[in-house]
Coordinates of C-alpha atoms and ligand atoms in Angstrom, one line a residue:
M1 CA -19.9 -26.7 13.3
V2 CA -17.3 -25.8 16.1
I3 CA -13.8 -24.7 15.4
K4 CA -11.0 -26.4 17.4
L5 CA -7.6 -24.7 17.9
F6 CA -4.5 -25.9 19.7
N7 CA -4.0 -23.4 22.4
T8 CA -0.3 -23.0 23.4
M9 CA -1.6 -21.8 26.7
G10 CA -2.5 -25.1 28.3
R11 CA -1.0 -27.1 25.3
R12 CA -4.1 -28.7 24.1
K13 CA -6.7 -28.6 21.4
V14 CA -9.8 -26.8 22.6
V15 CA -13.1 -25.6 21.2
F16 CA -12.8 -22.0 20.0
R17 CA -15.4 -19.7 21.8
P18 CA -14.9 -16.0 21.0
L19 CA -15.3 -13.4 23.7
K20 CA -18.1 -11.6 21.8
D21 CA -20.8 -13.3 19.6
K22 CA -19.4 -13.8 16.1
K23 CA -16.6 -11.3 16.4
V24 CA -13.0 -12.2 16.7
G25 CA -10.0 -10.0 17.7
L26 CA -6.9 -11.4 16.1
Y27 CA -3.4 -10.0 16.6
C28 CA -0.4 -11.3 14.6
C29 CA 3.1 -10.2 15.3
G30 CA 4.3 -8.4 12.2
P31 CA 7.7 -7.9 10.6
T32 CA 10.7 -6.1 11.9
V33 CA 11.4 -4.0 8.8
Y34 CA 15.1 -3.9 8.3
D35 CA 15.5 -6.6 5.5
Y36 CA 13.5 -8.6 3.0
P37 CA 11.4 -11.3 4.6
H38 CA 12.5 -14.9 4.0
I39 CA 10.3 -17.8 3.1
G40 CA 10.2 -18.9 6.7
N41 CA 8.6 -15.6 7.7
M42 CA 6.2 -15.8 4.8
K43 CA 5.1 -19.4 5.7
T44 CA 4.0 -18.1 9.1
Y45 CA 1.9 -15.3 7.6
V46 CA 0.3 -17.7 5.1
N47 CA -0.6 -20.0 8.0
E48 CA -2.1 -17.1 9.9
D49 CA -4.0 -16.1 6.7
V50 CA -5.5 -19.6 6.6
L51 CA -6.7 -19.2 10.2
R52 CA -8.4 -15.9 9.4
R53 CA -10.0 -17.4 6.3
V54 CA -11.3 -20.4 8.2
L55 CA -12.8 -18.0 10.8
E56 CA -14.4 -16.0 8.1
L57 CA -15.7 -19.1 6.3
N58 CA -17.5 -19.9 9.6
G59 CA -19.2 -16.5 9.6
Y60 CA -17.0 -14.7 12.1
K61 CA -16.2 -11.1 11.6
V62 CA -12.4 -10.8 12.2
T63 CA -10.6 -7.7 13.2
H64 CA -7.1 -8.5 12.2
V65 CA -4.4 -6.3 13.7
M66 CA -0.7 -6.4 12.7
N67 CA 2.2 -4.4 14.0
V68 CA 5.2 -3.2 12.0
T69 CA 8.2 -3.1 14.2
D70 CA 10.2 -0.1 13.0
V71 CA 12.1 0.5 16.2
G72 CA 13.4 -1.3 19.3
H73 CA 14.1 -4.8 17.9
L74 CA 17.7 -5.4 18.9
T75 CA 20.1 -7.8 17.4
S76 CA 20.3 -9.8 20.6
Q77 CA 17.2 -11.2 22.5
A78 CA 18.9 -10.0 25.7
D79 CA 18.2 -6.3 25.1
T80 CA 21.8 -5.8 24.1
G81 CA 23.2 -5.2 20.7
E82 CA 22.1 -2.8 18.0
D83 CA 18.6 -1.8 16.9
K84 CA 18.1 -3.7 13.7
V85 CA 16.5 -0.8 11.8
E86 CA 19.2 1.6 12.8
M87 CA 21.9 -1.0 12.0
A88 CA 20.5 -1.4 8.4
A89 CA 20.4 2.4 8.1
R90 CA 24.1 2.6 9.2
I91 CA 25.3 -0.1 6.8
K92 CA 23.3 1.3 3.9
R93 CA 24.2 4.9 4.8
T94 CA 20.6 6.0 4.7
N95 CA 17.8 7.2 7.1
A96 CA 16.3 4.7 9.6
Y97 CA 12.8 5.9 8.7
E98 CA 13.5 5.3 5.0
I99 CA 14.8 1.8 5.7
A100 CA 11.6 1.0 7.7
R101 CA 9.3 2.4 5.0
F102 CA 11.2 0.6 2.2
F103 CA 11.1 -2.8 3.9
A104 CA 7.5 -2.5 5.2
E105 CA 6.5 -1.9 1.6
A106 CA 8.6 -4.9 0.4
F107 CA 6.9 -7.1 3.1
F108 CA 3.3 -6.2 2.1
K109 CA 4.2 -6.7 -1.5
D110 CA 5.2 -10.3 -0.7
C111 CA 2.0 -10.7 1.3
D112 CA -0.1 -9.4 -1.7
L113 CA 1.9 -11.7 -4.0
L114 CA 1.0 -14.7 -1.9
N115 CA -2.7 -13.6 -1.7
I116 CA -2.5 -13.0 2.1
L117 CA -5.4 -10.9 3.1
R118 CA -4.4 -7.5 4.3
P119 CA -4.8 -7.0 8.1
T120 CA -7.8 -4.8 9.0
I121 CA -5.5 -2.5 11.0
I122 CA -1.7 -2.1 10.4
V123 CA 0.1 -0.2 13.1
K124 CA 3.6 1.1 13.3
A125 CA 5.6 1.2 16.6
T126 CA 7.0 4.7 15.9
D127 CA 3.4 6.0 15.8
H128 CA 2.6 4.7 19.3
I129 CA 5.6 6.0 21.4
S130 CA 3.4 8.1 23.7
D131 CA 1.0 5.1 24.3
M132 CA 4.1 3.0 25.2
I133 CA 5.4 5.6 27.6
E134 CA 2.0 5.8 29.3
F135 CA 1.9 2.0 29.6
I136 CA 5.4 1.9 31.2
K137 CA 4.3 4.6 33.6
K138 CA 1.5 2.3 34.8
L139 CA 3.9 -0.6 35.3
E140 CA 6.2 1.7 37.2
E141 CA 3.3 2.8 39.5
K142 CA 2.5 -0.8 40.2
G143 CA 6.1 -1.5 41.1
Y144 CA 7.0 -3.8 38.3
T145 CA 10.0 -1.8 37.0
Y146 CA 13.5 -1.0 37.9
R147 CA 16.2 1.1 36.4
I148 CA 19.7 0.1 35.2
E149 CA 21.8 3.2 35.1
G150 CA 23.0 4.0 31.6
D151 CA 20.9 1.1 30.1
G152 CA 17.2 1.4 30.6
I153 CA 14.0 0.7 32.5
Y154 CA 13.5 -3.1 33.0
F155 CA 10.5 -5.3 33.9
D156 CA 11.1 -7.3 37.0
T157 CA 9.7 -10.7 36.0
S158 CA 10.1 -12.1 39.6
K159 CA 7.2 -9.8 40.6
F160 CA 4.8 -11.3 38.1
K161 CA 3.8 -14.6 39.7
A162 CA 2.8 -16.5 36.6
Y163 CA 5.7 -15.4 34.5
G164 CA 6.4 -17.9 31.7
K165 CA 3.1 -19.7 32.0
L166 CA 2.9 -19.9 28.2
T167 CA 6.0 -22.1 28.1
G168 CA 4.5 -24.6 30.5
M169 CA 7.5 -24.0 32.8
N170 CA 7.6 -22.3 36.1
F171 CA 9.7 -19.2 36.8
K172 CA 12.7 -21.2 38.2
K173 CA 12.7 -23.8 35.4
L174 CA 12.3 -21.2 32.7
N175 CA 15.3 -19.3 34.1
K176 CA 17.3 -22.4 34.1
Y177 CA 16.2 -23.3 30.5
L178 CA 17.1 -19.8 29.2
K179 CA 20.5 -20.0 30.9
A180 CA 21.2 -23.5 29.5
G181 CA 20.1 -22.6 26.0
A182 CA 22.0 -19.3 26.2
R183 CA 18.9 -17.7 24.5
V184 CA 19.5 -14.7 26.6
D185 CA 22.9 -13.1 27.5
V186 CA 23.5 -11.9 30.9
V187 CA 23.2 -8.1 31.2
P188 CA 24.9 -6.4 34.1
G189 CA 22.3 -5.1 36.5
K190 CA 19.5 -7.5 35.5
K191 CA 17.9 -9.1 38.5
S192 CA 16.8 -12.2 36.6
I193 CA 17.8 -13.5 33.2
T194 CA 14.1 -13.3 32.2
D195 CA 13.9 -9.5 32.9
F196 CA 13.5 -7.4 29.8
A197 CA 13.8 -3.8 28.7
L198 CA 10.7 -1.6 28.5
W199 CA 12.6 1.5 27.6
K200 CA 16.2 1.7 26.5
F201 CA 18.3 4.8 26.9
S202 CA 20.0 6.2 23.8
P203 CA 23.7 5.2 24.0
K204 CA 26.0 8.1 25.1
D205 CA 28.5 7.7 22.3
V206 CA 26.2 7.1 19.4
K207 CA 23.5 9.5 18.0
R208 CA 20.4 7.5 17.3
Q209 CA 18.1 8.6 14.4
M210 CA 15.0 7.3 16.2
E211 CA 14.8 8.5 19.8
W212 CA 12.2 10.2 22.0
D213 CA 12.0 12.1 25.3
S214 CA 10.5 10.1 28.2
P215 CA 10.2 10.6 32.0
W216 CA 13.2 8.3 32.4
G217 CA 15.5 9.8 29.7
V218 CA 15.9 10.1 26.0
G219 CA 15.7 6.7 24.3
F220 CA 13.4 4.2 22.6
P221 CA 10.9 1.5 23.5
G222 CA 11.7 -2.2 23.9
W223 CA 10.4 -4.6 21.3
H224 CA 8.0 -6.5 23.5
I225 CA 6.1 -3.4 24.9
E226 CA 5.2 -2.5 21.3
C227 CA 3.0 -5.6 20.8
S228 CA 1.3 -5.3 24.2
V229 CA 0.4 -1.7 23.7
M230 CA -0.7 -1.9 20.1
S231 CA -2.7 -5.1 20.4
M232 CA -4.6 -3.8 23.5
K233 CA -5.2 -0.3 22.0
Y234 CA -7.0 -1.8 19.0
L235 CA -8.5 -5.0 20.4
G236 CA -9.0 -4.3 24.1
D237 CA -7.4 -5.5 27.4
T238 CA -8.5 -9.1 26.6
F239 CA -8.8 -10.4 23.1
D240 CA -9.4 -13.7 21.3
I241 CA -6.4 -14.9 19.4
H242 CA -2.7 -13.9 19.3
C243 CA -0.5 -15.5 16.7
G244 CA 3.2 -15.8 15.9
G245 CA 6.1 -18.1 15.3
V246 CA 7.0 -20.8 17.9
D247 CA 10.2 -18.9 18.6
H248 CA 8.2 -16.2 20.2
I249 CA 6.8 -18.5 23.0
P250 CA 9.6 -18.4 25.6
I251 CA 10.6 -14.7 25.4
H252 CA 8.5 -12.3 23.3
H253 CA 5.1 -13.6 24.0
S254 CA 5.9 -14.5 27.6
N255 CA 7.0 -10.9 28.1
E256 CA 3.8 -9.6 26.4
I257 CA 1.7 -11.6 28.8
A258 CA 3.7 -10.4 31.8
Q259 CA 3.4 -6.7 30.9
S260 CA -0.2 -6.7 29.8
E261 CA -1.6 -8.8 32.7
A262 CA 0.6 -6.8 35.2
V263 CA -1.1 -3.6 34.1
T264 CA -4.7 -4.8 33.8
G265 CA -4.9 -7.7 36.2
K266 CA -7.0 -9.5 33.5
R267 CA -6.3 -12.3 31.1
F268 CA -4.5 -10.8 28.1
V269 CA -5.3 -13.4 25.4
K270 CA -7.7 -16.3 25.2
Y271 CA -6.1 -18.4 22.5
W272 CA -2.4 -18.5 21.6
V273 CA -1.7 -20.0 18.1
H274 CA 1.9 -20.6 17.1
C275 CA 3.2 -21.7 13.7
E276 CA 6.2 -24.0 13.3
H277 CA 9.4 -23.1 11.4
V278 CA 10.6 -23.9 8.0
L279 CA 13.7 -26.0 7.3
V280 CA 15.4 -25.8 4.0
E281 CA 16.6 -29.2 2.6
G282 CA 16.4 -30.5 6.2
K283 CA 18.5 -27.7 7.7
K284 CA 17.9 -24.5 9.6
M285 CA 17.9 -21.7 7.0
S286 CA 20.9 -19.4 7.2
K287 CA 22.7 -17.0 4.9
S288 CA 26.0 -18.8 5.7
L289 CA 24.7 -22.2 4.7
G290 CA 23.5 -20.8 1.3
N291 CA 20.0 -22.1 1.9
Y292 CA 18.4 -18.7 2.6
Y293 CA 15.6 -17.8 0.3
T294 CA 13.3 -14.8 -0.1
L295 CA 10.1 -15.2 -2.1
K296 CA 11.7 -13.5 -5.0
D297 CA 14.5 -16.0 -5.0
V298 CA 12.0 -18.8 -5.4
L299 CA 9.9 -17.0 -8.0
D300 CA 13.1 -16.2 -10.0
R301 CA 13.6 -20.0 -10.3
G302 CA 10.4 -20.2 -12.3
Y303 CA 7.9 -21.2 -9.7
T304 CA 4.6 -19.3 -9.3
W305 CA 3.2 -17.7 -6.1
R306 CA 0.4 -20.3 -6.2
E307 CA 2.9 -23.2 -6.0
V308 CA 4.7 -21.5 -3.1
R309 CA 1.5 -20.8 -1.2
Y310 CA 0.3 -24.4 -1.9
L311 CA 3.5 -25.8 -0.4
F312 CA 3.1 -23.6 2.7
I313 CA -0.5 -24.8 3.3
S314 CA 0.1 -28.4 2.4
A315 CA 1.9 -29.0 5.7
H316 CA 0.1 -28.6 9.1
Y317 CA 1.0 -25.3 10.6
R318 CA 2.2 -27.0 13.8
R319 CA 4.6 -29.2 11.9
Q320 CA 8.0 -28.1 10.6
L321 CA 7.8 -27.7 6.9
N322 CA 10.9 -29.0 5.1
F323 CA 11.2 -26.7 2.1
T324 CA 12.8 -28.5 -0.9
F325 CA 12.6 -27.9 -4.6
E326 CA 11.3 -31.4 -4.9
G327 CA 8.4 -30.4 -2.6
L328 CA 7.8 -27.3 -4.8
N329 CA 7.7 -29.5 -7.9
A330 CA 5.1 -31.7 -6.2
A331 CA 3.2 -28.5 -5.2
K332 CA 3.4 -27.4 -8.9
A333 CA 1.8 -30.7 -10.0
S334 CA -1.0 -30.5 -7.4
V335 CA -1.9 -26.9 -8.4
K336 CA -1.9 -28.0 -12.0
R337 CA -4.2 -30.9 -11.2
I338 CA -6.7 -28.5 -9.6
I339 CA -6.5 -26.0 -12.5
D340 CA -6.8 -28.8 -15.2
F341 CA -9.9 -30.1 -13.3
L342 CA -11.5 -26.7 -13.4
K343 CA -10.8 -26.4 -17.2
K344 CA -12.3 -29.8 -17.8
L345 CA -15.4 -29.0 -15.8
K346 CA -15.9 -25.9 -17.9
Q347 CA -16.1 -28.0 -21.0
V348 CA -18.7 -30.5 -19.8
E349 CA -21.8 -30.3 -22.1
K350 CA -25.0 -28.8 -20.7
G351 CA -27.5 -30.8 -18.8
A352 CA -29.5 -30.6 -15.6
G353 CA -27.8 -31.3 -12.2
T354 CA -28.5 -34.7 -10.6
K355 CA -29.6 -35.6 -7.1
K356 CA -26.9 -38.2 -6.7
F357 CA -24.3 -35.6 -7.3
N358 CA -25.9 -33.1 -4.9
S359 CA -25.3 -35.6 -2.0
L360 CA -21.7 -36.1 -3.0
L361 CA -21.2 -32.3 -3.0
A362 CA -22.9 -31.9 0.5
K363 CA -20.8 -34.7 1.9
T364 CA -17.5 -33.4 0.5
K365 CA -18.3 -29.9 1.7
K366 CA -19.0 -31.1 5.2
E367 CA -15.8 -33.2 5.3
F368 CA -13.7 -30.2 4.1
L369 CA -15.2 -27.9 6.7
Y370 CA -14.7 -30.5 9.5
A371 CA -11.0 -30.8 8.5
V372 CA -10.2 -27.1 8.4
N373 CA -12.2 -26.5 11.6
D374 CA -10.2 -29.2 13.3
D375 CA -7.1 -27.1 14.2
L376 CA -6.7 -26.1 10.6
N377 CA -6.0 -29.5 9.3
L378 CA -5.1 -28.4 5.7
P379 CA -3.3 -31.7 4.8
K380 CA -6.6 -33.5 5.5
A381 CA -8.6 -30.9 3.7
L382 CA -6.4 -31.1 0.6
A383 CA -6.7 -34.9 0.6
I384 CA -10.5 -34.4 0.5
V385 CA -10.2 -32.0 -2.4
F386 CA -8.2 -34.5 -4.4
K387 CA -10.5 -37.4 -3.5
F388 CA -13.3 -35.3 -4.9
I389 CA -11.3 -34.4 -8.1
A390 CA -10.4 -38.0 -8.7
Y391 CA -14.0 -39.2 -8.3
V392 CA -15.4 -36.5 -10.6
N393 CA -12.7 -37.0 -13.2
K394 CA -13.8 -40.6 -13.4
M395 CA -17.4 -39.5 -13.9
I396 CA -16.3 -37.2 -16.7
E397 CA -14.4 -40.0 -18.3
L398 CA -17.5 -42.3 -18.1
R399 CA -19.6 -39.4 -19.4
Q400 CA -21.7 -39.5 -16.3
L401 CA -21.3 -35.9 -15.3
T402 CA -23.9 -33.4 -16.5
G403 CA -23.3 -29.7 -17.2
G404 CA -25.4 -28.8 -14.2
D405 CA -23.3 -31.1 -12.0
A406 CA -20.1 -29.6 -13.4
E407 CA -21.3 -26.1 -12.6
K408 CA -21.9 -27.1 -9.0
A409 CA -18.5 -28.8 -8.8
I410 CA -16.9 -25.6 -10.0
K411 CA -18.7 -23.7 -7.2
L412 CA -17.5 -26.2 -4.6
I413 CA -13.9 -25.8 -5.7
L414 CA -14.3 -22.0 -5.5
W415 CA -15.7 -22.4 -2.0
F416 CA -12.7 -24.5 -1.0
D417 CA -10.6 -21.6 -2.4
N418 CA -12.0 -19.3 0.4
V419 CA -9.5 -21.1 2.6
L420 CA -6.8 -22.2 0.1
G421 CA -6.5 -18.7 -1.3
L422 CA -5.2 -19.8 -4.7
K423 CA -7.3 -17.3 -6.7
L424 CA -8.7 -20.2 -8.7
N425 CA -11.4 -17.9 -10.1
D426 CA -8.7 -16.5 -12.4
Y427 CA -9.0 -19.7 -14.4
L428 CA -12.7 -19.3 -15.0
V429 CA -12.9 -15.8 -16.4
E430 CA -12.0 -15.4 -20.0
E431 CA -9.2 -13.0 -20.2
V432 CA -9.6 -10.0 -22.4
L433 CA -6.6 -8.3 -23.9
P434 CA -6.4 -4.6 -23.1
D435 CA -7.0 -2.3 -26.1
E436 CA -3.6 -0.8 -26.0
V437 CA -1.9 -4.2 -26.1
R438 CA -4.2 -5.3 -29.0
A439 CA -3.0 -2.1 -30.9
L440 CA 0.6 -2.9 -30.1
I441 CA 0.2 -6.5 -31.3
D442 CA -1.3 -5.1 -34.6
S443 CA 1.6 -2.7 -35.2
R444 CA 4.1 -5.5 -34.4
E445 CA 2.3 -7.6 -37.0
R446 CA 2.6 -4.8 -39.6
A447 CA 6.4 -4.5 -38.7
R448 CA 6.8 -8.2 -39.2
Q449 CA 5.1 -8.1 -42.6
A450 CA 7.4 -5.2 -43.6
K451 CA 10.3 -7.4 -42.4
D452 CA 11.3 -4.8 -39.8
F453 CA 12.1 -7.5 -37.2
E454 CA 14.1 -5.1 -35.0
L455 CA 11.0 -3.0 -34.5
A456 CA 8.8 -6.1 -34.0
D457 CA 11.2 -7.3 -31.3
R458 CA 11.2 -4.0 -29.6
I459 CA 7.4 -4.0 -29.5
R460 CA 7.3 -7.5 -28.1
E461 CA 9.7 -6.4 -25.4
T462 CA 7.6 -3.4 -24.5
I463 CA 4.5 -5.6 -24.2
R464 CA 6.4 -8.0 -21.9
E465 CA 7.9 -5.3 -19.7
K466 CA 4.9 -2.9 -19.5
Y467 CA 2.0 -5.4 -19.4
G468 CA 3.6 -8.7 -18.3
I469 CA 2.3 -10.4 -21.4
I470 CA 4.4 -12.8 -23.5
L471 CA 3.8 -13.2 -27.2
E472 CA 4.5 -16.4 -29.0
D473 CA 4.5 -16.7 -32.7
T474 CA 2.9 -20.0 -33.9
K475 CA 1.9 -21.3 -37.3
D476 CA -1.6 -20.3 -36.4
G477 CA -0.7 -16.8 -35.6
T478 CA 0.5 -14.8 -32.6
R479 CA -0.6 -16.2 -29.2
W480 CA -0.3 -14.4 -25.9
R481 CA -0.2 -15.3 -22.3
R482 CA 0.4 -13.5 -19.0
I483 CA 3.6 -14.1 -17.1
S484 CA 2.3 -15.9 -14.1
R485 CA 3.7 -14.9 -10.8
Ligands
ZN501 ZN1 4.9 -9.2 18.8

């Protein structure tokens, strides 16, 4: 079955045909590591994770590359302002490398929590400075660069004929659009508003922590050059899919295309896939509006990572997702429905599978695959999952489902989970308590019998903190459960 993707380049849904057999080169713009990611960032990464999972479900071998921007991303899109990582280091009075290390770790922790598959290759900008210098030298040789004294080396976008083709606007129109939207400030010395920095000189009055020698002077790379250089280094001059948020279309990705294609003369990327933003309670998320959430903020309110992930995948990636707690509650109910269904299936008495059920399984599987392959139509795919659940629940109620059928239904749900990524298998394996916890529970029981409740409480606290297991004393004895996150 073919996969269709909406290609931002050309703005239409097209059949996905990789450059090489069943191999896919996938590049996703990674985080700028100066702060904790917010839920809007994480929604994009979950969407991209679904894309990778769908490709893999279809038998493609995906090389997934992600950059970590630890230098060069300035507070303004116009190549002015402060480097975000250096700024965080200044405010927190610490080292810029330490800031980058800390927030990169925090980012990947959130990815792991949301069951986002780790990229095949993770690359840091600061590890590729010499590659970037070489790349800029090539642009210079080909006449695409100019120097702004005391500022940096710039890319002359007027020299790249197709500049801005990703936006669907021509050069003149895009210039007008950027001016009107004030997305880019005017920098003295820039020939066009669309021109961008390839190399920035270190400011004269401030000592930067991250700076390097270059043929043009001491400084640091621009943000856009990082993605061009690192994607091409690991995936080749032309590769299959480049992902990112929609905000990257007019500037960051347009600049990547200009630099890369100016150097190679070849097409940079075959398919551009862009994810829409998150609104919170219908508004743009911002710290000043008080509607700014990190993943931790949401989990601290008692929701689980599964519910957050479910909410993210339940909207189409090209639709704005309105994040509300009402929506999260609905996600919670949906996740519970799937889990309850699995538990019910496990209890169905033995018996051979039936032919009639096999055809239902085959039909449902095909429908699901068709939906996810149709530009990742997850809302449709989830509707198919729930239609299946409703139908089979009815069969269970009417005692029409055999044990063999139930086993196959479980398998199908787990097959769906290849794309959903909700770790549903966790609900099928009987959990065994680690020996040390078992011993602690026994000693707590002895303390309780000796009426040493203080010690019993301390042991209970230790078990919670160290092992993430909560004990509940019931009339039938002590029960335990894991804190679900
Ligand atoms: Zn990028």
